[in-house]
Amino acid sequence: MAITSTAPQTKQRQMWKLFVYSGIGAFMFFVPLTIGGKNTIMLDHIVTFLQSTIGPALPYYALAVIVAGAVYPFVTGTWKNSVVETVFSFFKVAGMVVGFMMVFKVGPAWLFAKDMGPFLFDKLVIPVSLLVPIGAVFLALLVSYGLLEFVGVMVQRVMRPIWKTPGRSAIDAVASFVGSYSLGLLITNRVYKEGKYTAREAAIIATGFSTVSATFMVVVAKTLDLMGQWNTYFWVTFLVTFLVTAITVRIWPLNAVPDTYHPDAKPQPEEEVSGSRLSFAWREAQETVAAAPSLGTNIWINVRDGVLMTMAILPSILSIGLLGLVLATYTPVFDWLGYVFYPFTWALQIPEPMLVAKASAVGIAEMFLPALIVAKSAIVAKFVIGVVSVSGIIFFSALVPCIMATDIPIPLWKLVVIWFQRVVLTLILVTPIAFLLF
């Protein structure tokens, strides 16, 4: 009798981890603070602090990560796994070459134009090289000590009917919007490999919730001169992004992704609640805390995954992202691709419909590019594109390499289809709102 009675007591005594560890993780990811006149989450403050204190060393650190990422597929042999893996592996080698050129200032003049290599290296490569590994430390605290399960049970009634994902996916959605899509995908991949998401659920989360963070949205809003309407822009973007996701989960190709668990994981589906939801949520959290590894082991696992993801992302940003910028700046490729969206922008009577169509198309290369294209357009066009650039979610300079670096089984061509669906649906949903507001 003594043995059975002490087990629940032991679980209860361990519950401080839920409040302390999860609390630290949540604070780092979700609580904005104003430090030095900058209002953002603590994780971003840490990255900013490191950039300002060890700035001169960061390009060399980032280059080391890029080299490791370019070599890794050939050392492990994963470059031979599929045609896509082979193509991405050679793109990573190209990214490594560009990395050396950027760090040592060697190469053609066009590469060093402000909106080309320096933009990719300074605005994306260096922040991501710090954000993902450092974020992985606090991610270990956020997702492993019951908070995911507790919140999941409490919001299950909302997430499952609307987005067809478990309640625990709410953490992913918030982490992406407040923190970073790379951190959101890190969470998604970790939870999928643990058997807590199916392949379909992971694909929905990766393509429906893993959008750029509020920090990136501020850059878009500044470019489009929308900071005067910041709160309106943020909440409309938030609403439209999740409305679009609610639609895409019900249509092909997302609804055709196998609803099966990771082959190496023990399935841990989220249970339907019967009785008191709060009591059930507490029991789920207790079970998770009791099964959690030691703090050191947990941090090591997450940091290892974070470093591997960073290695996969950085060289791809410098190759695929640069290719997108070159095509958008020096070729008519995206002008041609814009004709795909022109019937929608024309029918919706958006000002300068061809320009808005081109901006919508160029977003697949890099999510910042659409804002640059319509920066001097009418306010309605700027607002629409400001939302489209975020709600489209999928872009080749960073998010696609992030997804391809995970275990989530969704091929490249389906990502392009989902991107097209999201852009069209966003245009249809946001245009009437823009006309009502302006």
Short mmCIF file of C-alpha atoms in Angstrom, two decimals:
data_model
loop_
_atom_site.label_atom_id
_atom_site.label_comp_id
_atom_site.label_asym_id
_atom_site.label_seq_id
_atom_site.Cartn_x
_atom_site.Cartn_y
_atom_site.Cartn_z
CA MET A 1 0.00 0.00 0.00
CA ALA A 2 2.88 2.31 0.81
CA ILE A 3 4.36 1.82 -2.67
CA THR A 4 1.17 2.77 -4.50
CA SER A 5 0.55 5.79 -2.32
CA THR A 6 4.01 7.26 -2.71
CA ALA A 7 3.92 7.25 -6.52
CA PRO A 8 1.30 10.04 -6.79
CA GLN A 9 3.09 11.94 -4.01
CA THR A 10 6.37 11.71 -5.93
CA LYS A 11 4.67 13.07 -9.04
CA GLN A 12 3.18 15.91 -7.02
CA ARG A 13 6.58 16.81 -5.55
CA GLN A 14 8.06 17.04 -9.05
CA MET A 15 5.43 19.52 -10.26
CA TRP A 16 7.62 22.46 -9.32
CA LYS A 17 9.34 21.75 -12.65
CA LEU A 18 6.16 22.68 -14.51
CA PHE A 19 6.09 26.09 -12.88
CA VAL A 20 9.82 26.83 -12.73
CA TYR A 21 11.21 25.30 -15.94
CA SER A 22 8.14 25.93 -18.09
CA GLY A 23 7.81 29.40 -16.56
CA ILE A 24 11.39 30.29 -17.55
CA GLY A 25 10.79 28.93 -21.05
CA ALA A 26 7.51 30.81 -21.47
CA PHE A 27 9.07 34.02 -20.16
CA MET A 28 11.94 33.80 -22.66
CA PHE A 29 9.63 33.17 -25.62
CA PHE A 30 6.42 35.04 -24.91
CA VAL A 31 6.91 38.00 -22.56
CA PRO A 32 8.00 41.22 -24.31
CA LEU A 33 10.26 43.57 -22.34
CA THR A 34 11.57 47.03 -23.13
CA ILE A 35 15.37 47.12 -22.79
CA GLY A 36 17.45 49.91 -24.28
CA GLY A 37 14.37 51.35 -25.96
CA LYS A 38 13.62 48.09 -27.79
CA ASN A 39 10.43 46.17 -26.95
CA THR A 40 10.72 42.47 -27.77
CA ILE A 41 10.97 39.03 -26.17
CA MET A 42 13.94 38.21 -23.92
CA LEU A 43 15.35 35.73 -26.42
CA ASP A 44 15.62 38.49 -29.01
CA HIS A 45 17.27 40.77 -26.45
CA ILE A 46 19.92 38.08 -25.81
CA VAL A 47 20.60 37.74 -29.55
CA THR A 48 20.81 41.54 -29.90
CA PHE A 49 23.19 41.72 -26.92
CA LEU A 50 25.46 39.07 -28.43
CA GLN A 51 25.40 40.82 -31.81
CA SER A 52 26.47 44.09 -30.20
CA THR A 53 29.15 42.62 -27.89
CA ILE A 54 30.82 40.00 -30.08
CA GLY A 55 29.73 41.42 -33.44
CA PRO A 56 33.11 41.23 -35.23
CA ALA A 57 33.41 37.50 -34.42
CA LEU A 58 29.89 36.56 -35.56
CA PRO A 59 30.56 36.36 -39.31
CA TYR A 60 33.33 33.81 -38.65
CA TYR A 61 31.08 31.82 -36.29
CA ALA A 62 28.27 31.87 -38.87
CA LEU A 63 30.73 30.79 -41.58
CA ALA A 64 31.87 27.85 -39.43
CA VAL A 65 28.23 26.74 -39.05
CA ILE A 66 27.68 27.17 -42.82
CA VAL A 67 30.75 25.04 -43.63
CA ALA A 68 29.59 22.35 -41.19
CA GLY A 69 26.12 22.43 -42.77
CA ALA A 70 27.50 22.12 -46.29
CA VAL A 71 29.78 19.21 -45.41
CA TYR A 72 27.33 17.32 -43.16
CA PRO A 73 25.13 15.72 -45.90
CA PHE A 74 28.23 14.31 -47.62
CA VAL A 75 29.81 13.05 -44.37
CA THR A 76 26.58 11.30 -43.30
CA GLY A 77 25.60 10.19 -46.80
CA THR A 78 22.14 11.78 -46.61
CA TRP A 79 22.80 13.63 -49.86
CA LYS A 80 22.01 10.37 -51.69
CA ASN A 81 18.63 9.78 -49.99
CA SER A 82 16.52 11.45 -52.69
CA VAL A 83 16.70 13.83 -55.64
CA VAL A 84 15.54 16.71 -53.41
CA GLU A 85 18.21 15.89 -50.81
CA THR A 86 20.85 15.80 -53.56
CA VAL A 87 19.77 19.17 -55.00
CA PHE A 88 19.62 20.82 -51.57
CA SER A 89 23.02 19.36 -50.63
CA PHE A 90 24.68 20.98 -53.65
CA PHE A 91 22.82 24.24 -52.94
CA LYS A 92 24.39 24.11 -49.47
CA VAL A 93 27.84 23.84 -51.05
CA ALA A 94 27.00 26.87 -53.19
CA GLY A 95 25.86 28.66 -50.02
CA MET A 96 29.22 27.84 -48.40
CA VAL A 97 31.04 29.44 -51.34
CA VAL A 98 28.86 32.57 -51.02
CA GLY A 99 29.54 32.57 -47.26
CA PHE A 100 33.31 32.69 -47.82
CA MET A 101 32.83 35.50 -50.36
CA MET A 102 30.70 37.51 -47.92
CA VAL A 103 33.01 37.10 -44.93
CA PHE A 104 36.23 37.80 -46.83
CA LYS A 105 34.69 40.47 -49.10
CA VAL A 106 35.67 38.76 -52.34
CA GLY A 107 33.39 38.57 -55.35
CA PRO A 108 31.41 40.53 -57.93
CA ALA A 109 30.11 43.99 -57.10
CA TRP A 110 26.45 43.00 -57.55
CA LEU A 111 26.78 40.45 -54.71
CA PHE A 112 27.66 43.24 -52.29
CA ALA A 113 24.76 45.51 -53.25
CA LYS A 114 22.86 46.46 -50.08
CA ASP A 115 19.76 44.38 -50.92
CA MET A 116 21.71 41.29 -52.01
CA GLY A 117 24.44 39.48 -50.04
CA PRO A 118 24.65 41.91 -47.09
CA PHE A 119 20.85 41.78 -46.63
CA LEU A 120 20.83 37.97 -46.49
CA PHE A 121 23.93 37.70 -44.32
CA ASP A 122 23.24 40.47 -41.81
CA LYS A 123 19.43 40.28 -41.56
CA LEU A 124 18.93 36.52 -41.79
CA VAL A 125 22.07 34.39 -41.49
CA ILE A 126 23.64 35.94 -38.38
CA PRO A 127 20.39 36.31 -36.35
CA VAL A 128 19.28 32.75 -37.20
CA SER A 129 22.74 31.36 -36.37
CA LEU A 130 22.27 32.69 -32.83
CA LEU A 131 18.51 32.46 -32.39
CA VAL A 132 17.99 28.76 -33.06
CA PRO A 133 20.77 27.25 -30.89
CA ILE A 134 20.15 29.67 -28.00
CA GLY A 135 16.40 29.26 -28.36
CA ALA A 136 16.86 25.48 -28.19
CA VAL A 137 18.11 25.79 -24.60
CA PHE A 138 14.91 27.47 -23.47
CA LEU A 139 12.85 25.31 -25.79
CA ALA A 140 13.92 22.34 -23.69
CA LEU A 141 12.33 24.05 -20.68
CA LEU A 142 9.20 25.09 -22.56
CA VAL A 143 8.11 21.81 -24.12
CA SER A 144 9.33 19.03 -21.82
CA TYR A 145 7.82 19.73 -18.41
CA GLY A 146 4.06 19.57 -18.87
CA LEU A 147 3.13 23.02 -20.20
CA LEU A 148 2.54 21.69 -23.72
CA GLU A 149 0.17 19.02 -22.42
CA PHE A 150 -1.61 21.29 -19.93
CA VAL A 151 -2.30 24.04 -22.48
CA GLY A 152 -3.16 21.42 -25.09
CA VAL A 153 -5.97 19.95 -23.03
CA MET A 154 -7.37 23.39 -22.20
CA VAL A 155 -7.59 24.56 -25.85
CA GLN A 156 -8.40 21.18 -27.40
CA ARG A 157 -12.00 22.19 -28.11
CA VAL A 158 -10.76 25.03 -30.31
CA MET A 159 -7.73 23.55 -32.10
CA ARG A 160 -9.16 20.19 -33.17
CA PRO A 161 -12.45 21.34 -34.78
CA ILE A 162 -11.01 24.41 -36.53
CA TRP A 163 -7.45 23.41 -37.50
CA LYS A 164 -7.57 19.61 -37.09
CA THR A 165 -4.51 19.63 -34.84
CA PRO A 166 -4.08 18.67 -31.17
CA GLY A 167 -4.55 21.31 -28.52
CA ARG A 168 -0.82 21.15 -27.76
CA SER A 169 -0.15 22.70 -31.20
CA ALA A 170 -1.31 26.06 -29.78
CA ILE A 171 2.18 26.38 -28.27
CA ASP A 172 3.70 26.00 -31.75
CA ALA A 173 1.43 28.68 -33.17
CA VAL A 174 2.31 31.19 -30.46
CA ALA A 175 6.04 30.35 -30.58
CA SER A 176 6.12 31.07 -34.30
CA PHE A 177 4.16 34.30 -34.17
CA VAL A 178 5.94 35.68 -31.11
CA GLY A 179 9.34 34.03 -31.50
CA SER A 180 10.41 32.59 -34.83
CA TYR A 181 9.26 30.13 -37.50
CA SER A 182 12.58 28.29 -37.07
CA LEU A 183 11.87 27.81 -33.36
CA GLY A 184 8.27 26.85 -34.12
CA LEU A 185 9.52 24.20 -36.56
CA LEU A 186 12.05 23.02 -34.00
CA ILE A 187 9.16 22.47 -31.57
CA THR A 188 7.05 20.77 -34.26
CA ASN A 189 9.82 18.39 -35.30
CA ARG A 190 10.67 17.50 -31.71
CA VAL A 191 7.03 16.77 -30.81
CA TYR A 192 6.49 14.80 -34.06
CA LYS A 193 9.57 12.65 -33.37
CA GLU A 194 8.22 12.01 -29.85
CA GLY A 195 5.01 10.60 -31.34
CA LYS A 196 2.75 13.41 -30.13
CA TYR A 197 1.87 14.64 -33.66
CA THR A 198 0.97 12.60 -36.71
CA ALA A 199 2.60 13.38 -40.06
CA ARG A 200 -0.54 15.25 -41.17
CA GLU A 201 -0.71 17.28 -37.96
CA ALA A 202 3.00 18.16 -38.22
CA ALA A 203 2.53 19.18 -41.88
CA ILE A 204 -0.47 21.37 -41.00
CA ILE A 205 1.49 23.08 -38.22
CA ALA A 206 4.63 23.53 -40.35
CA THR A 207 2.75 25.08 -43.29
CA GLY A 208 -0.07 26.77 -41.39
CA PHE A 209 1.36 28.17 -38.16
CA SER A 210 5.12 28.55 -38.76
CA THR A 211 5.02 32.07 -40.11
CA VAL A 212 7.54 34.81 -39.47
CA SER A 213 7.61 36.36 -36.03
CA ALA A 214 6.25 39.69 -34.89
CA THR A 215 9.82 41.02 -35.10
CA PHE A 216 9.96 40.27 -38.83
CA MET A 217 6.48 41.80 -39.19
CA VAL A 218 7.78 45.05 -37.72
CA VAL A 219 10.42 45.19 -40.48
CA VAL A 220 7.69 44.64 -43.12
CA ALA A 221 5.47 47.31 -41.54
CA LYS A 222 8.36 49.81 -41.46
CA THR A 223 9.17 49.14 -45.11
CA LEU A 224 5.53 49.71 -46.07
CA ASP A 225 5.11 52.73 -43.77
CA LEU A 226 2.41 50.91 -41.80
CA MET A 227 3.78 51.43 -38.29
CA GLY A 228 1.08 54.04 -37.73
CA GLN A 229 -1.41 51.18 -38.12
CA TRP A 230 0.77 48.58 -36.38
CA ASN A 231 -1.88 47.05 -34.08
CA THR A 232 -4.41 46.85 -36.92
CA TYR A 233 -1.83 45.32 -39.25
CA PHE A 234 -0.68 42.77 -36.65
CA TRP A 235 -4.14 41.53 -35.65
CA VAL A 236 -5.54 41.45 -39.19
CA THR A 237 -2.48 39.45 -40.27
CA PHE A 238 -2.91 37.10 -37.31
CA LEU A 239 -6.61 36.58 -38.07
CA VAL A 240 -6.19 36.10 -41.83
CA THR A 241 -3.22 33.73 -41.45
CA PHE A 242 -5.17 31.39 -39.20
CA LEU A 243 -8.37 31.64 -41.26
CA VAL A 244 -6.39 30.61 -44.34
CA THR A 245 -4.94 27.68 -42.41
CA ALA A 246 -8.43 26.58 -41.36
CA ILE A 247 -9.29 26.32 -45.08
CA THR A 248 -6.09 24.69 -46.36
CA VAL A 249 -6.29 21.85 -43.81
CA ARG A 250 -9.54 20.77 -45.48
CA ILE A 251 -8.27 20.64 -49.07
CA TRP A 252 -5.62 18.74 -51.00
CA PRO A 253 -2.67 18.32 -50.54
CA LEU A 254 -2.73 18.76 -46.75
CA ASN A 255 -5.80 16.59 -46.25
CA ALA A 256 -4.01 13.76 -48.11
CA VAL A 257 -0.89 13.66 -45.90
CA PRO A 258 -0.85 10.29 -44.04
CA ASP A 259 -2.32 10.53 -40.55
CA THR A 260 0.40 8.27 -39.17
CA TYR A 261 3.08 8.70 -36.51
CA HIS A 262 6.85 8.92 -36.90
CA PRO A 263 8.16 5.40 -37.68
CA ASP A 264 10.65 5.49 -34.79
CA ALA A 265 8.24 6.96 -32.21
CA LYS A 266 5.78 5.46 -29.78
CA PRO A 267 2.41 7.06 -30.66
CA GLN A 268 1.20 9.40 -27.90
CA PRO A 269 -2.06 10.83 -29.25
CA GLU A 270 -3.78 13.55 -27.28
CA GLU A 271 -6.63 12.00 -25.33
CA GLU A 272 -10.18 13.29 -25.56
CA VAL A 273 -11.22 14.77 -22.24
CA SER A 274 -14.02 13.29 -20.18
CA GLY A 275 -14.95 14.94 -16.91
CA SER A 276 -13.14 17.97 -15.51
CA ARG A 277 -10.90 19.48 -18.19
CA LEU A 278 -8.70 21.19 -15.59
CA SER A 279 -8.15 17.96 -13.63
CA PHE A 280 -7.35 16.06 -16.81
CA ALA A 281 -4.90 18.75 -17.91
CA TRP A 282 -3.15 18.56 -14.53
CA ARG A 283 -2.86 14.74 -14.74
CA GLU A 284 -1.41 14.97 -18.27
CA ALA A 285 1.16 17.49 -17.05
CA GLN A 286 2.06 15.23 -14.10
CA GLU A 287 2.69 12.26 -16.40
CA THR A 288 4.92 14.36 -18.65
CA VAL A 289 6.97 15.78 -15.76
CA ALA A 290 7.43 12.29 -14.30
CA ALA A 291 8.69 10.94 -17.65
CA ALA A 292 10.94 13.91 -18.48
CA PRO A 293 14.70 13.30 -18.75
CA SER A 294 17.17 15.13 -16.54
CA LEU A 295 17.60 18.83 -17.22
CA GLY A 296 21.09 18.38 -18.66
CA THR A 297 20.04 15.54 -20.98
CA ASN A 298 16.98 17.44 -22.11
CA ILE A 299 18.93 20.60 -22.95
CA TRP A 300 21.59 18.56 -24.77
CA ILE A 301 19.00 16.81 -26.99
CA ASN A 302 17.32 20.08 -27.93
CA VAL A 303 20.55 22.01 -28.49
CA ARG A 304 21.86 19.20 -30.70
CA ASP A 305 18.69 19.35 -32.80
CA GLY A 306 18.89 23.13 -32.89
CA VAL A 307 22.49 23.13 -34.10
CA LEU A 308 21.71 20.53 -36.80
CA MET A 309 18.75 22.62 -37.98
CA THR A 310 20.91 25.77 -38.05
CA MET A 311 23.52 23.93 -40.10
CA ALA A 312 20.80 22.96 -42.59
CA ILE A 313 19.26 26.44 -42.79
CA LEU A 314 22.21 28.83 -43.12
CA PRO A 315 23.87 27.60 -46.33
CA SER A 316 20.44 27.31 -47.97
CA ILE A 317 19.62 30.93 -47.14
CA LEU A 318 22.81 32.05 -48.89
CA SER A 319 22.17 29.96 -52.01
CA ILE A 320 18.40 29.65 -52.55
CA GLY A 321 17.68 33.05 -51.00
CA LEU A 322 20.34 34.73 -53.13
CA LEU A 323 19.02 33.01 -56.27
CA GLY A 324 15.52 34.36 -55.51
CA LEU A 325 16.87 37.88 -55.03
CA VAL A 326 18.83 37.73 -58.29
CA LEU A 327 15.82 36.44 -60.24
CA ALA A 328 13.56 39.13 -58.76
CA THR A 329 16.04 41.95 -59.40
CA TYR A 330 17.65 41.09 -62.72
CA THR A 331 15.19 38.86 -64.62
CA PRO A 332 11.50 38.94 -65.63
CA VAL A 333 10.80 35.53 -64.03
CA PHE A 334 8.61 36.92 -61.28
CA ASP A 335 6.89 39.28 -63.73
CA TRP A 336 5.83 36.18 -65.64
CA LEU A 337 4.87 34.34 -62.47
CA GLY A 338 2.83 37.38 -61.45
CA TYR A 339 0.38 36.64 -64.28
CA VAL A 340 -0.78 33.63 -62.24
CA PHE A 341 -2.14 36.01 -59.59
CA TYR A 342 -3.18 38.86 -61.89
CA PRO A 343 -6.75 37.52 -62.46
CA PHE A 344 -7.28 37.62 -58.69
CA THR A 345 -5.75 41.06 -58.06
CA TRP A 346 -7.67 42.48 -61.06
CA ALA A 347 -11.01 40.92 -60.03
CA LEU A 348 -10.54 42.16 -56.46
CA GLN A 349 -9.90 45.69 -57.84
CA ILE A 350 -6.70 46.18 -55.88
CA PRO A 351 -4.80 49.32 -56.96
CA GLU A 352 -1.96 48.54 -59.40
CA PRO A 353 -3.11 44.92 -59.83
CA MET A 354 -0.13 43.79 -61.94
CA LEU A 355 2.40 45.17 -59.45
CA VAL A 356 0.53 43.52 -56.55
CA ALA A 357 0.43 40.25 -58.53
CA LYS A 358 4.22 40.37 -59.05
CA ALA A 359 4.77 41.17 -55.37
CA SER A 360 2.55 38.21 -54.42
CA ALA A 361 4.60 35.92 -56.67
CA VAL A 362 8.03 37.06 -55.50
CA GLY A 363 7.18 36.16 -51.90
CA ILE A 364 8.02 32.51 -52.59
CA ALA A 365 11.69 33.49 -52.93
CA GLU A 366 11.94 35.69 -49.82
CA MET A 367 9.17 37.09 -47.65
CA PHE A 368 10.72 40.60 -47.46
CA LEU A 369 10.77 41.11 -51.23
CA PRO A 370 7.03 41.84 -51.73
CA ALA A 371 7.23 44.83 -49.38
CA LEU A 372 10.14 46.30 -51.35
CA ILE A 373 8.16 46.02 -54.60
CA VAL A 374 5.02 47.88 -53.39
CA ALA A 375 6.73 50.28 -50.95
CA LYS A 376 5.58 53.33 -52.96
CA SER A 377 2.09 52.06 -53.88
CA ALA A 378 -1.35 53.03 -52.56
CA ILE A 379 -2.10 52.22 -48.91
CA VAL A 380 -4.58 49.46 -49.83
CA ALA A 381 -2.00 47.69 -52.00
CA LYS A 382 0.65 48.04 -49.28
CA PHE A 383 -1.66 46.67 -46.59
CA VAL A 384 -2.72 43.71 -48.75
CA ILE A 385 0.87 42.78 -49.60
CA GLY A 386 1.95 43.31 -45.99
CA VAL A 387 -0.52 40.60 -44.96
CA VAL A 388 0.18 38.34 -47.97
CA SER A 389 3.93 38.32 -47.29
CA VAL A 390 3.30 36.91 -43.80
CA SER A 391 0.25 34.71 -44.42
CA GLY A 392 1.84 33.03 -47.46
CA ILE A 393 4.24 31.45 -44.93
CA ILE A 394 6.27 29.37 -47.42
CA PHE A 395 9.41 30.94 -48.93
CA PHE A 396 12.60 29.42 -50.27
CA SER A 397 15.23 31.60 -48.61
CA ALA A 398 14.63 30.18 -45.13
CA LEU A 399 11.35 28.40 -44.33
CA VAL A 400 11.58 25.72 -47.06
CA PRO A 401 15.12 24.72 -45.99
CA CYS A 402 13.83 24.68 -42.38
CA ILE A 403 11.02 22.28 -43.28
CA MET A 404 13.30 20.12 -45.43
CA ALA A 405 15.69 19.86 -42.45
CA THR A 406 12.95 18.27 -40.32
CA ASP A 407 11.51 14.75 -40.39
CA ILE A 408 8.10 16.04 -41.53
CA PRO A 409 7.19 14.06 -44.70
CA ILE A 410 5.99 16.75 -47.08
CA PRO A 411 7.69 17.00 -50.50
CA LEU A 412 8.93 20.22 -52.04
CA TRP A 413 6.35 20.38 -54.85
CA LYS A 414 3.48 20.15 -52.36
CA LEU A 415 4.95 23.08 -50.44
CA VAL A 416 4.73 25.13 -53.65
CA VAL A 417 1.06 24.10 -54.11
CA ILE A 418 0.24 25.07 -50.51
CA TRP A 419 2.01 28.41 -51.00
CA PHE A 420 -0.14 29.16 -54.07
CA GLN A 421 -3.32 28.23 -52.18
CA ARG A 422 -2.36 30.42 -49.23
CA VAL A 423 -1.55 33.47 -51.39
CA VAL A 424 -4.84 33.26 -53.32
CA LEU A 425 -6.92 32.73 -50.17
CA THR A 426 -5.11 35.59 -48.39
CA LEU A 427 -5.77 37.98 -51.29
CA ILE A 428 -9.46 37.06 -51.24
CA LEU A 429 -9.81 37.44 -47.45
CA VAL A 430 -7.68 40.53 -46.79
CA THR A 431 -8.69 42.76 -49.73
CA PRO A 432 -12.23 43.55 -48.46
CA ILE A 433 -10.74 44.26 -45.01
CA ALA A 434 -8.17 46.64 -46.54
CA PHE A 435 -10.88 48.54 -48.45
CA LEU A 436 -12.99 48.80 -45.28
CA LEU A 437 -10.04 50.16 -43.29
CA PHE A 438 -8.67 52.57 -45.92
#
